[in-house]
CSV table of C-alpha atoms in Angstrom, one decimal:
chain,number,residue,atom,x,y,z
A,360,MET,CA,-12.2,-21.8,17.3
A,361,THR,CA,-10.5,-24.1,14.7
A,362,GLN,CA,-7.4,-26.2,15.4
A,363,ALA,CA,-5.5,-24.1,12.8
A,364,GLU,CA,-6.2,-20.9,14.8
A,365,ILE,CA,-5.2,-22.6,18.1
A,366,LYS,CA,-2.0,-23.8,16.6
A,367,LEU,CA,-1.1,-20.4,15.2
A,368,CYS,CA,-1.9,-18.7,18.5
A,369,SER,CA,0.4,-21.3,20.2
A,370,LEU,CA,3.3,-20.5,17.9
A,371,LEU,CA,2.8,-16.7,18.2
A,372,LEU,CA,2.6,-16.8,22.0
A,373,GLN,CA,5.7,-19.1,22.3
A,374,GLU,CA,7.7,-16.9,19.9
A,375,HIS,CA,6.9,-13.6,21.7
A,376,PHE,CA,6.6,-14.7,25.4
A,377,GLY,CA,8.1,-18.1,25.9
A,378,GLU,CA,6.8,-21.6,26.9
A,379,ILE,CA,5.0,-20.8,30.2
A,380,VAL,CA,2.9,-17.9,28.8
A,381,GLU,CA,2.1,-20.0,25.7
A,382,LYS,CA,1.0,-22.9,27.9
A,383,ILE,CA,-1.4,-20.7,30.0
A,384,GLY,CA,-2.6,-18.7,26.9
A,385,VAL,CA,-3.4,-21.8,24.8
A,386,HIS,CA,-5.1,-23.5,27.8
A,387,LEU,CA,-7.5,-20.5,28.1
A,388,ILE,CA,-8.1,-20.5,24.4
A,389,ARG,CA,-9.1,-24.1,24.5
A,390,THR,CA,-11.2,-24.1,27.7
A,391,GLY,CA,-12.7,-20.6,27.8
A,392,SER,CA,-13.1,-18.5,30.9
A,393,GLN,CA,-11.5,-20.0,34.1
A,394,PRO,CA,-10.5,-18.9,37.6
A,395,LEU,CA,-6.9,-18.7,38.7
A,396,ARG,CA,-6.7,-21.9,40.8
A,397,VAL,CA,-8.4,-24.0,38.1
A,398,ILE,CA,-5.9,-22.8,35.5
A,399,ALA,CA,-3.0,-23.7,37.9
A,400,HIS,CA,-4.4,-27.1,38.6
A,401,ASP,CA,-5.3,-28.0,35.0
A,402,THR,CA,-2.0,-26.9,33.5
A,403,GLY,CA,0.1,-28.3,36.4
A,404,THR,CA,1.8,-24.9,36.8
A,405,SER,CA,2.6,-23.2,40.1
A,406,LEU,CA,0.3,-20.5,41.2
A,407,ASP,CA,3.1,-17.9,41.1
A,408,GLN,CA,4.0,-18.7,37.5
A,409,VAL,CA,0.3,-18.6,36.5
A,410,LYS,CA,0.0,-15.2,38.1
A,411,LYS,CA,3.1,-13.9,36.2
A,412,ALA,CA,1.9,-15.4,32.9
A,413,LEU,CA,-1.6,-13.8,33.3
A,414,CYS,CA,0.1,-10.4,34.2
A,415,VAL,CA,2.0,-10.6,30.9
A,416,LEU,CA,-1.1,-11.6,28.9
A,417,ILE,CA,-3.3,-8.8,30.5
A,418,GLN,CA,-0.6,-6.2,30.0
A,419,HIS,CA,-0.6,-7.0,26.2
A,420,ASN,CA,-4.5,-7.1,26.0
A,421,LEU,CA,-4.4,-10.8,25.2
A,422,VAL,CA,-6.5,-11.8,28.2
A,423,ILE,CA,-9.4,-10.1,29.9
A,424,TYR,CA,-10.9,-10.8,33.4
A,425,GLN,CA,-14.4,-10.6,34.8
A,426,VAL,CA,-15.7,-10.6,38.4
A,427,HIS,CA,-18.7,-12.9,38.9
A,428,LYS,CA,-21.5,-12.4,41.5
A,429,ARG,CA,-19.8,-14.7,44.0
A,430,GLY,CA,-16.6,-12.6,43.8
A,431,VAL,CA,-14.7,-15.2,41.7
A,432,VAL,CA,-12.4,-13.6,39.1
A,433,GLU,CA,-12.3,-15.5,35.8
A,434,TYR,CA,-9.8,-15.0,33.0
A,435,GLU,CA,-10.6,-15.3,29.3
A,436,ALA,CA,-8.2,-15.4,26.3
A,437,GLN,CA,-8.8,-13.1,23.3
A,438,CYS,CA,-7.8,-15.4,20.4
A,439,SER,CA,-8.5,-12.7,17.8
A,440,ARG,CA,-6.1,-10.3,19.6
A,441,VAL,CA,-3.4,-13.0,19.8
A,442,LEU,CA,-3.6,-13.4,16.0
A,443,ARG,CA,-3.1,-9.6,15.6
A,444,MET,CA,0.6,-10.2,16.7
A,445,LEU,CA,1.1,-11.4,13.1
A,446,ARG,CA,0.5,-7.8,12.0
A,447,TYR,CA,3.0,-6.1,14.3
A,448,PRO,CA,5.6,-5.5,11.6
A,449,ARG,CA,2.9,-4.0,9.3
A,450,TYR,CA,1.7,-1.7,12.1
A,451,ILE,CA,5.3,-0.5,12.7
A,452,TYR,CA,6.1,-0.1,9.0
A,453,THR,CA,2.9,1.9,8.3
A,454,THR,CA,3.7,4.3,11.2
A,455,LYS,CA,7.2,4.8,9.7
A,456,THR,CA,5.8,5.8,6.3
A,457,LEU,CA,3.3,8.2,7.9
A,458,TYR,CA,5.3,9.6,10.9
A,459,SER,CA,9.0,8.8,10.1
A,460,ASP,CA,11.4,7.1,12.4
A,461,THR,CA,10.1,8.8,15.6
A,462,GLY,CA,6.5,7.5,15.0
A,463,GLU,CA,7.8,4.1,14.1
A,464,LEU,CA,9.7,3.8,17.5
A,465,ILE,CA,6.7,5.1,19.5
A,466,VAL,CA,4.4,2.4,18.1
A,467,GLU,CA,7.2,-0.3,18.4
A,468,GLU,CA,7.7,0.5,22.1
A,469,LEU,CA,4.0,0.4,22.8
A,470,LEU,CA,3.6,-2.9,21.0
A,471,LEU,CA,6.6,-4.4,22.8
A,472,ASN,CA,5.4,-3.3,26.2
A,473,GLY,CA,1.7,-3.5,25.8
A,474,LYS,CA,0.9,-0.3,27.8
A,475,MET,CA,3.2,2.7,28.7
A,476,THR,CA,2.9,6.2,30.0
A,477,MET,CA,3.5,9.0,27.5
A,478,SER,CA,6.5,10.3,29.4
A,479,ALA,CA,8.1,6.8,29.5
A,480,VAL,CA,7.6,6.4,25.8
A,481,VAL,CA,9.0,9.8,24.9
A,482,LYS,CA,12.2,9.3,27.0
A,483,LYS,CA,12.8,5.8,25.7
A,484,VAL,CA,12.3,6.8,22.1
A,485,ALA,CA,14.5,9.9,22.5
A,486,ASP,CA,17.3,7.7,23.9
A,487,ARG,CA,17.0,5.2,21.1
A,488,LEU,CA,17.1,7.9,18.4
A,489,THR,CA,20.0,9.6,20.0
A,490,GLU,CA,21.9,6.2,19.9
A,491,THR,CA,21.6,6.2,16.1
A,492,MET,CA,22.7,9.9,15.7
A,493,GLU,CA,26.3,11.1,15.1
A,494,ASP,CA,28.3,12.1,18.1
A,495,GLY,CA,27.3,15.4,19.5
A,496,LYS,CA,23.8,15.2,18.2
A,497,THR,CA,20.8,14.3,20.4
A,498,MET,CA,17.0,14.0,20.0
A,499,ASP,CA,14.9,16.5,21.9
A,500,TYR,CA,12.0,15.3,24.1
A,501,ALA,CA,9.8,18.0,22.6
A,502,GLU,CA,10.1,16.6,19.1
A,503,VAL,CA,9.1,13.1,20.2
A,504,SER,CA,6.2,14.5,22.2
A,505,ASN,CA,4.9,16.4,19.1
A,506,THR,CA,4.9,13.1,17.1
A,507,PHE,CA,3.1,11.3,20.0
A,508,VAL,CA,0.4,14.1,20.0
A,509,ARG,CA,0.0,13.7,16.2
A,510,LEU,CA,-0.5,9.9,16.6
A,511,ALA,CA,-3.1,10.6,19.3
A,512,ASP,CA,-4.9,13.2,17.2
A,513,THR,CA,-5.2,10.7,14.3
A,514,HIS,CA,-6.3,8.0,16.8
A,515,PHE,CA,-3.4,5.6,16.1
A,516,VAL,CA,-2.7,5.5,19.9
A,517,GLN,CA,-5.3,5.8,22.6
A,518,ARG,CA,-5.6,5.9,26.4
A,519,CYS,CA,-6.1,2.7,28.4
A,520,PRO,CA,-9.1,2.4,30.7
A,521,LEU,CA,-8.4,3.5,34.3
A,522,VAL,CA,-9.6,2.6,37.8
A,523,PRO,CA,-12.2,5.3,38.6
A,524,ALA,CA,-11.4,7.7,41.5
A,525,THR,CA,-14.5,6.7,43.4
A,526,GLU,CA,-13.3,3.1,43.6
A,527,ASN,CA,-10.0,4.2,45.2
A,528,SER,CA,-11.8,6.4,47.8
A,529,ASP,CA,-14.3,3.7,48.9
A,530,PRO,CA,-13.7,3.0,52.6
A,531,GLY,CA,-15.1,-0.6,52.3
A,532,PRO,CA,-13.1,-3.7,51.4
A,533,PRO,CA,-11.4,-3.6,48.0
A,534,PRO,CA,-13.1,-5.6,45.2
A,535,PRO,CA,-11.6,-8.9,44.0
A,536,ALA,CA,-10.5,-7.1,40.8
A,537,PRO,CA,-10.6,-3.5,39.7
A,538,THR,CA,-13.2,-2.2,37.2
A,539,LEU,CA,-11.6,-0.2,34.5
A,540,VAL,CA,-13.5,2.5,32.7
A,541,ILE,CA,-12.7,5.2,30.1
A,542,ASN,CA,-14.7,8.2,28.9
A,543,GLU,CA,-14.9,8.1,25.1
A,544,LYS,CA,-14.1,11.8,24.8
A,545,ASP,CA,-10.9,11.3,26.8
A,546,MET,CA,-9.5,8.4,24.8
A,547,TYR,CA,-7.3,10.6,22.7
A,548,LEU,CA,-6.8,13.5,25.1
A,549,VAL,CA,-3.0,14.0,25.6
A,550,PRO,CA,-2.0,15.2,29.1
A,551,LYS,CA,-0.1,18.6,29.1
A,552,LEU,CA,3.4,17.6,29.9
A,553,ASN,CA,6.4,19.9,30.1
A,554,LEU,CA,9.0,17.3,29.1
A,555,ILE,CA,12.3,19.1,28.9
A,556,GLY,CA,15.5,17.2,28.0
A,557,LYS,CA,17.3,15.3,25.4
A,558,GLY,CA,17.9,11.6,24.7
A,559,LYS,CA,20.9,10.0,26.3
A,560,ARG,CA,23.5,7.5,25.0
A,561,ARG,CA,24.5,4.4,26.9
A,562,ARG,CA,28.0,4.9,28.1
A,563,SER,CA,30.4,2.2,29.2
A,564,SER,CA,32.9,4.8,30.4
A,565,ASP,CA,32.8,6.7,33.7
A,566,GLU,CA,31.3,9.8,32.1
A,567,ASP,CA,27.6,10.2,31.2
A,568,ALA,CA,26.1,11.8,28.1
A,569,ALA,CA,26.8,15.3,29.5
A,570,GLY,CA,30.5,14.4,29.9
A,571,GLU,CA,30.4,14.8,33.7
A,572,PRO,CA,32.5,12.3,35.7
A,573,LYS,CA,30.6,10.0,38.0
A,574,ALA,CA,32.5,11.2,41.0
A,575,LYS,CA,31.3,14.8,40.6
A,576,ARG,CA,27.6,13.9,40.1
A,577,PRO,CA,25.4,14.6,43.1
A,578,LYS,CA,23.8,11.6,44.6
A,579,HIS,CA,20.0,11.4,44.4
A,580,THR,CA,18.0,9.3,46.8
A,581,THR,CA,14.7,7.8,45.9
A,582,ASP,CA,12.9,10.3,48.2
A,583,ASN,CA,14.1,13.2,46.0
A,584,LYS,CA,12.7,11.9,42.8
A,585,GLU,CA,10.1,14.1,41.2
A,586,PRO,CA,6.6,12.6,40.7
A,587,ILE,CA,5.9,11.5,37.2
A,588,PRO,CA,3.5,14.1,35.7
A,589,ASP,CA,1.3,11.6,33.9
A,590,ASP,CA,1.5,8.7,36.4
A,591,GLY,CA,-1.4,6.3,35.9
A,592,ILE,CA,-2.3,7.5,32.4
A,593,TYR,CA,-1.3,4.7,30.2
A,594,TRP,CA,-1.4,4.4,26.4
A,595,GLN,CA,-1.8,1.6,23.9
A,596,VAL,CA,-1.8,1.1,20.1
A,597,ASN,CA,-5.3,1.4,18.5
A,598,LEU,CA,-5.3,-1.6,16.2
A,599,ASP,CA,-8.7,-0.8,14.8
A,600,ARG,CA,-7.4,2.5,13.5
A,601,PHE,CA,-4.6,0.8,11.7
A,602,HIS,CA,-7.1,-1.7,10.2
A,603,GLN,CA,-9.1,1.2,9.0
A,604,HIS,CA,-6.0,2.6,7.3
A,605,PHE,CA,-5.2,-0.7,5.7
A,606,ARG,CA,-8.8,-1.0,4.4
A,607,ASP,CA,-8.7,2.5,3.0
A,608,GLN,CA,-5.4,1.8,1.3
A,609,ALA,CA,-6.8,-1.4,-0.3
A,610,ILE,CA,-9.9,0.5,-1.6
A,611,VAL,CA,-7.7,3.3,-3.0
A,612,SER,CA,-5.5,0.8,-4.7
A,613,ALA,CA,-8.5,-1.1,-6.2
A,614,VAL,CA,-9.9,2.2,-7.6
A,615,ALA,CA,-6.5,3.1,-9.1
A,616,ASN,CA,-6.3,-0.3,-10.8
A,617,ARG,CA,-9.9,-0.2,-12.2
A,618,MET,CA,-10.0,3.5,-13.3
A,619,ASP,CA,-7.1,5.9,-13.0
A,620,GLN,CA,-4.9,7.8,-10.6
A,621,THR,CA,-7.2,10.9,-10.4
A,622,SER,CA,-10.1,8.7,-9.4
A,623,SER,CA,-8.1,7.0,-6.7
A,624,GLU,CA,-6.9,10.4,-5.3
A,625,ILE,CA,-10.5,11.6,-5.1
A,626,VAL,CA,-11.4,8.4,-3.1
A,627,ARG,CA,-8.3,8.8,-0.9
A,628,THR,CA,-9.4,12.4,-0.1
A,629,MET,CA,-12.9,11.2,0.8
A,630,LEU,CA,-11.5,8.5,3.0
A,631,ARG,CA,-9.1,10.9,4.7
A,632,MET,CA,-11.9,13.3,5.4
A,633,SER,CA,-13.9,10.5,7.0
A,634,GLU,CA,-11.0,8.9,9.1
A,635,ILE,CA,-12.0,10.4,12.4
A,636,THR,CA,-15.7,10.9,11.9
A,637,THR,CA,-16.6,7.4,10.6
A,638,PRO,CA,-16.3,4.4,13.0
A,639,SER,CA,-14.1,1.6,11.6
A,640,SER,CA,-17.1,-0.8,11.6
A,641,ALA,CA,-19.5,1.5,9.7
A,642,PRO,CA,-20.9,0.2,6.4
A,643,PHE,CA,-20.7,3.7,4.9
A,644,THR,CA,-18.6,6.9,5.4
A,645,GLN,CA,-20.3,10.1,6.4
A,646,PRO,CA,-21.9,12.0,3.5
A,647,LEU,CA,-19.5,14.6,1.9
A,648,SER,CA,-20.5,17.3,-0.4
A,649,SER,CA,-18.7,17.9,-3.8
A,650,ASN,CA,-17.7,21.4,-2.6
A,651,GLU,CA,-16.0,19.9,0.6
A,652,ILE,CA,-14.2,17.3,-1.4
A,653,PHE,CA,-12.9,19.9,-3.9
A,654,ARG,CA,-11.6,22.1,-1.0
A,655,SER,CA,-9.9,19.1,0.6
A,656,LEU,CA,-8.0,17.8,-2.5
A,657,PRO,CA,-4.2,17.8,-2.0
A,658,VAL,CA,-2.4,21.1,-2.6
A,659,GLY,CA,-1.1,21.2,-6.2
A,660,TYR,CA,-3.7,18.7,-7.5
A,661,ASN,CA,-4.9,20.9,-10.4
A,662,ILE,CA,-8.3,19.8,-11.4
A,663,SER,CA,-11.3,22.1,-11.8
A,664,LYS,CA,-14.6,21.7,-9.9
A,665,GLN,CA,-16.3,20.7,-13.2
A,666,VAL,CA,-13.8,17.9,-13.8
A,667,LEU,CA,-14.2,16.7,-10.1
A,668,ASP,CA,-18.0,16.5,-10.6
A,669,GLN,CA,-17.5,14.4,-13.7
A,670,TYR,CA,-15.2,12.0,-11.9
A,671,LEU,CA,-17.6,11.7,-8.9
A,672,THR,CA,-20.5,10.9,-11.4
A,673,LEU,CA,-18.3,8.3,-13.1
A,674,LEU,CA,-17.4,6.7,-9.7
A,675,ALA,CA,-21.1,6.7,-8.6
A,676,ASP,CA,-22.2,5.1,-11.9
A,677,ASP,CA,-19.5,2.3,-11.8
A,678,PRO,CA,-21.0,-1.2,-11.4
A,679,LEU,CA,-18.8,-1.9,-8.3
A,680,GLU,CA,-20.5,0.9,-6.5
A,681,PHE,CA,-17.6,1.9,-4.3
A,682,VAL,CA,-18.9,5.5,-4.3
A,683,GLY,CA,-22.6,6.3,-4.0
A,684,LYS,CA,-24.6,9.5,-4.3
A,685,SER,CA,-26.8,10.2,-1.2
A,686,GLY,CA,-28.1,13.7,-2.0
A,687,ASP,CA,-28.0,16.8,-4.2
A,688,SER,CA,-27.1,19.6,-1.7
A,689,GLY,CA,-23.7,21.2,-1.8
A,690,GLY,CA,-23.1,20.3,-5.4
A,691,GLY,CA,-24.0,16.6,-4.6
A,692,MET,CA,-23.5,14.5,-1.5
A,693,TYR,CA,-21.3,11.4,-1.8
A,694,VAL,CA,-20.5,8.4,0.4
A,695,ILE,CA,-18.1,5.5,0.1
A,696,ASN,CA,-19.9,2.1,0.4
A,697,LEU,CA,-17.3,0.4,2.6
A,698,HIS,CA,-19.2,-2.9,2.8
A,699,LYS,CA,-19.5,-3.2,-0.9
A,700,ALA,CA,-15.9,-2.3,-1.3
A,701,LEU,CA,-14.8,-5.1,1.1
A,702,THR,CA,-17.1,-7.5,-0.7
A,703,SER,CA,-15.5,-6.7,-4.0
A,704,LEU,CA,-12.0,-7.1,-2.6
A,705,ALA,CA,-12.8,-10.4,-0.9
A,706,THR,CA,-14.4,-11.7,-4.2
A,707,ALA,CA,-11.4,-10.6,-6.2
A,708,THR,CA,-9.2,-12.6,-3.7
A,709,LEU,CA,-11.4,-15.7,-4.1
A,710,GLU,CA,-11.3,-15.4,-7.9
A,711,SER,CA,-7.5,-15.1,-7.8
A,712,VAL,CA,-7.2,-18.3,-5.7
A,713,VAL,CA,-9.5,-20.2,-8.1
A,714,GLN,CA,-7.4,-19.1,-11.0
A,715,GLU,CA,-4.2,-20.2,-9.4
A,716,ARG,CA,-5.5,-23.5,-8.1
A,717,PHE,CA,-7.9,-24.7,-10.8
A,718,GLY,CA,-6.9,-22.8,-14.0
A,719,SER,CA,-8.4,-20.1,-16.2
A,720,ARG,CA,-11.5,-22.1,-17.3
A,721,CYS,CA,-12.6,-22.7,-13.8
A,722,ALA,CA,-12.0,-19.1,-13.0
A,723,ARG,CA,-14.3,-18.0,-15.9
A,724,ILE,CA,-17.1,-20.3,-14.6
A,725,PHE,CA,-16.6,-19.0,-11.1
A,726,ARG,CA,-16.8,-15.3,-12.2
A,727,LEU,CA,-19.9,-16.1,-14.3
A,728,VAL,CA,-21.7,-17.7,-11.4
A,729,LEU,CA,-20.7,-14.7,-9.2
A,730,GLN,CA,-22.1,-12.2,-11.7
A,731,LYS,CA,-25.3,-14.0,-12.5
A,732,LYS,CA,-25.9,-15.1,-8.8
A,733,HIS,CA,-27.7,-18.4,-9.9
A,734,LEU,CA,-27.0,-20.4,-13.0
A,735,GLU,CA,-28.0,-23.8,-14.3
A,736,GLN,CA,-25.6,-26.3,-15.9
A,737,LYS,CA,-27.9,-26.9,-18.9
A,738,GLN,CA,-30.5,-24.5,-20.3
A,739,GLU,CA,-33.4,-26.9,-20.6
A,740,ILE,CA,-36.2,-26.2,-18.2
A,741,PRO,CA,-38.2,-29.3,-17.0
A,742,LYS,CA,-41.8,-29.5,-18.1
A,743,THR,CA,-43.0,-31.9,-15.4
A,744,PRO,CA,-43.7,-31.0,-11.7
A,745,ASP,CA,-41.9,-34.0,-10.2
A,746,HIS,CA,-38.2,-34.0,-9.1
A,747,ALA,CA,-36.9,-36.9,-11.2
A,748,PRO,CA,-33.2,-36.4,-11.7
A,749,SER,CA,-33.5,-36.5,-15.5
A,750,ARG,CA,-36.1,-33.7,-15.4
A,751,THR,CA,-34.8,-31.5,-12.5
A,752,PHE,CA,-33.6,-28.0,-12.9
A,753,TYR,CA,-30.2,-27.6,-11.0
A,754,LEU,CA,-29.0,-24.1,-10.0
A,755,TYR,CA,-25.5,-23.3,-9.0
A,756,THR,CA,-24.4,-20.3,-6.9
A,757,VAL,CA,-21.3,-19.2,-4.9
A,758,ASN,CA,-21.7,-18.7,-1.2
A,759,VAL,CA,-19.0,-16.0,-0.9
A,760,LEU,CA,-19.1,-15.9,3.0
A,761,SER,CA,-18.6,-19.7,3.3
A,762,ALA,CA,-15.8,-19.6,0.7
A,763,ALA,CA,-14.1,-16.7,2.5
A,764,ARG,CA,-14.2,-18.6,5.8
A,765,MET,CA,-12.7,-21.7,4.1
A,766,LEU,CA,-9.9,-19.7,2.5
A,767,LEU,CA,-9.3,-17.9,5.8
A,768,HIS,CA,-8.9,-21.3,7.6
A,769,ARG,CA,-6.3,-22.3,4.9
A,770,CYS,CA,-4.5,-19.0,5.4
A,771,TYR,CA,-4.1,-19.7,9.1
A,772,LYS,CA,-2.7,-23.1,8.3
A,773,SER,CA,-0.3,-21.6,5.8
A,774,ILE,CA,1.0,-19.0,8.2
A,775,ALA,CA,1.6,-21.7,10.9
A,776,ASN,CA,3.6,-23.8,8.4
A,777,LEU,CA,5.7,-20.7,7.4
A,778,ILE,CA,6.5,-19.9,11.1
A,779,GLU,CA,7.4,-23.6,11.8
A,780,ARG,CA,9.6,-23.6,8.7
A,781,ARG,CA,11.4,-20.4,9.8
A,782,GLN,CA,11.9,-21.8,13.3
A,783,PHE,CA,13.3,-25.0,11.8
A,784,GLU,CA,15.8,-23.1,9.5
A,785,THR,CA,17.0,-21.0,12.5
A,786,LYS,CA,17.3,-24.0,14.8
A,787,GLU,CA,19.3,-26.0,12.2
A,788,ASN,CA,21.8,-23.2,11.9
A,789,LYS,CA,21.8,-22.1,15.6
A,790,ARG,CA,25.6,-22.7,16.1
A,791,LEU,CA,26.6,-20.8,13.0
A,792,LEU,CA,24.2,-17.9,13.9
A,793,GLU,CA,25.7,-17.6,17.5
A,794,LYS,CA,29.2,-17.6,16.0
A,795,SER,CA,28.3,-14.9,13.6
A,796,GLN,CA,26.8,-12.8,16.4
A,797,ARG,CA,29.9,-13.2,18.5
A,798,VAL,CA,32.2,-12.1,15.7
A,799,GLU,CA,30.0,-9.1,14.9
A,800,ALA,CA,30.1,-8.1,18.6
A,801,ILE,CA,33.9,-8.4,18.7
A,802,ILE,CA,34.3,-6.3,15.6
A,803,ALA,CA,31.9,-3.6,16.9
A,804,SER,CA,33.8,-3.5,20.2
A,805,MET,CA,37.2,-3.2,18.4
A,806,GLN,CA,35.9,-0.5,16.1
A,807,ALA,CA,34.8,1.5,19.1
A,808,THR,CA,38.3,1.4,20.5
A,809,GLY,CA,39.9,2.4,17.2
A,810,ALA,CA,41.3,-0.9,16.0
A,811,GLU,CA,43.3,-1.1,12.8
A,812,GLU,CA,41.9,-2.5,9.6
A,813,ALA,CA,44.2,-5.5,9.6
A,814,GLN,CA,43.0,-6.5,13.1
A,815,LEU,CA,39.3,-6.3,12.0
A,816,GLN,CA,40.1,-8.3,8.8
A,817,GLU,CA,41.7,-11.0,11.0
A,818,ILE,CA,38.5,-11.3,13.2
A,819,GLU,CA,36.3,-11.4,10.1
A,820,GLU,CA,38.2,-14.4,8.8
A,821,MET,CA,37.1,-16.4,11.8
A,822,ILE,CA,34.0,-17.1,9.7
A,823,THR,CA,35.1,-19.3,6.7
A,824,ALA,CA,33.9,-18.9,3.1
A,825,PRO,CA,31.5,-21.9,3.2
A,826,GLU,CA,30.1,-20.7,6.5
A,827,ARG,CA,29.5,-17.2,5.0
A,828,GLN,CA,27.8,-18.8,2.1
A,829,GLN,CA,25.6,-20.8,4.4
A,830,LEU,CA,24.7,-17.7,6.3
A,831,GLU,CA,23.7,-15.9,3.1
A,832,THR,CA,21.5,-18.8,2.1
A,833,LEU,CA,19.8,-18.8,5.5
A,834,LYS,CA,19.2,-15.1,5.4
A,835,ARG,CA,17.7,-15.4,1.9
A,836,ASN,CA,15.4,-18.2,3.0
A,837,VAL,CA,14.3,-16.5,6.2
A,838,ASN,CA,13.6,-13.3,4.2
A,839,LYS,CA,11.4,-15.2,1.8
A,840,LEU,CA,9.5,-16.8,4.6
A,841,ASP,CA,9.0,-13.4,6.3
A,842,ALA,CA,7.8,-11.9,3.1
A,843,SER,CA,5.4,-14.8,2.6
A,844,GLU,CA,4.0,-14.4,6.1
A,845,ILE,CA,3.3,-10.7,5.4
A,846,GLN,CA,1.6,-11.5,2.0
A,847,VAL,CA,-0.6,-14.2,3.5
A,848,ASP,CA,-1.5,-11.8,6.4
A,849,GLU,CA,-2.7,-9.2,3.8
A,850,THR,CA,-5.1,-11.9,2.5
A,851,ILE,CA,-6.2,-12.7,6.0
A,852,PHE,CA,-6.9,-9.1,6.7
A,853,LEU,CA,-9.2,-8.7,3.6
A,854,LEU,CA,-11.1,-11.9,4.4
A,855,GLU,CA,-11.5,-11.1,8.1
A,856,SER,CA,-12.7,-7.5,7.3
A,857,TYR,CA,-15.2,-8.8,4.8
A,858,ILE,CA,-16.5,-11.5,7.2
A,859,GLU,CA,-16.8,-9.1,10.0
A,860,SER,CA,-18.6,-6.5,7.9
A,861,THR,CA,-21.0,-9.1,6.5
A,862,MET,CA,-21.9,-10.5,9.9
A,863,LYS,CA,-22.6,-7.0,11.3
A,864,LYS,CA,-24.9,-6.3,8.3
A,865,GLN,CA,-26.9,-9.5,8.9
């Protein structure tokens, strides 16, 4: 664990959860696995606050616990999972492009809360969507449920591990901490819920969304509440599935840039067919026949079987070897070499960095050494067996794995600097931002009560022209910093995926 990673984890925890959670989280990252009382003693934090902080971290999968033989429970931070918080906006935006606003809000709620039941997610998302609709329109629970089922079917959300029923029924003393288990075949099994209803709007008046006065509403006691149908079945976002999607998108984009749109569409089809059947860490996709690929091409994509075979042959013969041929049955069996694809993407990233940092001449030398594996600076080969410097044959090579790790470390430092700069910009203009928010709240309140245009104009003029210009500059700067964070994280993702794939292959 490098200092750059620890600093970035600290910034992310503080930004999302506050100082106490950040203090406990960073302490565990630095020290490793520790029991509750040692954490409280070492951090100088009260036991109650440590418990609450650990609850938050466990809820969001940022800390795991383990029971040792003597019954001591130790807590361990998951640094790699903390760093994934950088990617939350990308997860949410990806879901929006694939499953529209409903899918976007489902994933957003799960990321914000860590773990939730399906019924709670459906109701919350339906309420939020109803708030954005025109008066008189509402979002049906069934529509949100259908989107949730689609997300589970494509493995973007998954069930959380549960306490086994045998542990609850054991008459003996309870264990120091529960053991959570999940059957792999049940991870994406959606419970059959009959959720009937529509989203509700928040009302400040005495009438609810149905227009019924509060005085006429029957009073419900807590004893009359119906049991939650999916109580105890919690769901979380499957980050590995999102990473698989990002990897696939990067491969498709690389093929489109190198060859053409048709080639990329064929590769996209192959990856889509392998989404569920191929584990995210596998070096190859499952073999697919030419006939299967032809049948799975998008509707309206008019290419003949003969043209498809020609494209597959072209892809298989390409030096990058993204696509490989694994057999001749079914018109030819083809796989996508995921490890080689990630290696090519990581190498291209390194080449780009060398080009930007050291210029085109250095980039040419770098590419040449990569292609030839080993090269000497001069071509004379020594004729004597000794190792005298004047007669020694020096070879140069690129250690791609080492270079990727070095660049990854620099990316972590860059992201931390960007976050600190964004926080500084916001802090410097805190008073102006608060004033702007107050004015916006007043205008929204007056619009709801039907205020005249002249009154609204008068409120807007509370912010002077120089202040408005300062706000625009701040907004522009923060947007640039946010965009830079996302771009650097894309590089981080490619490098991390390559390093992980290489380490598993070794």
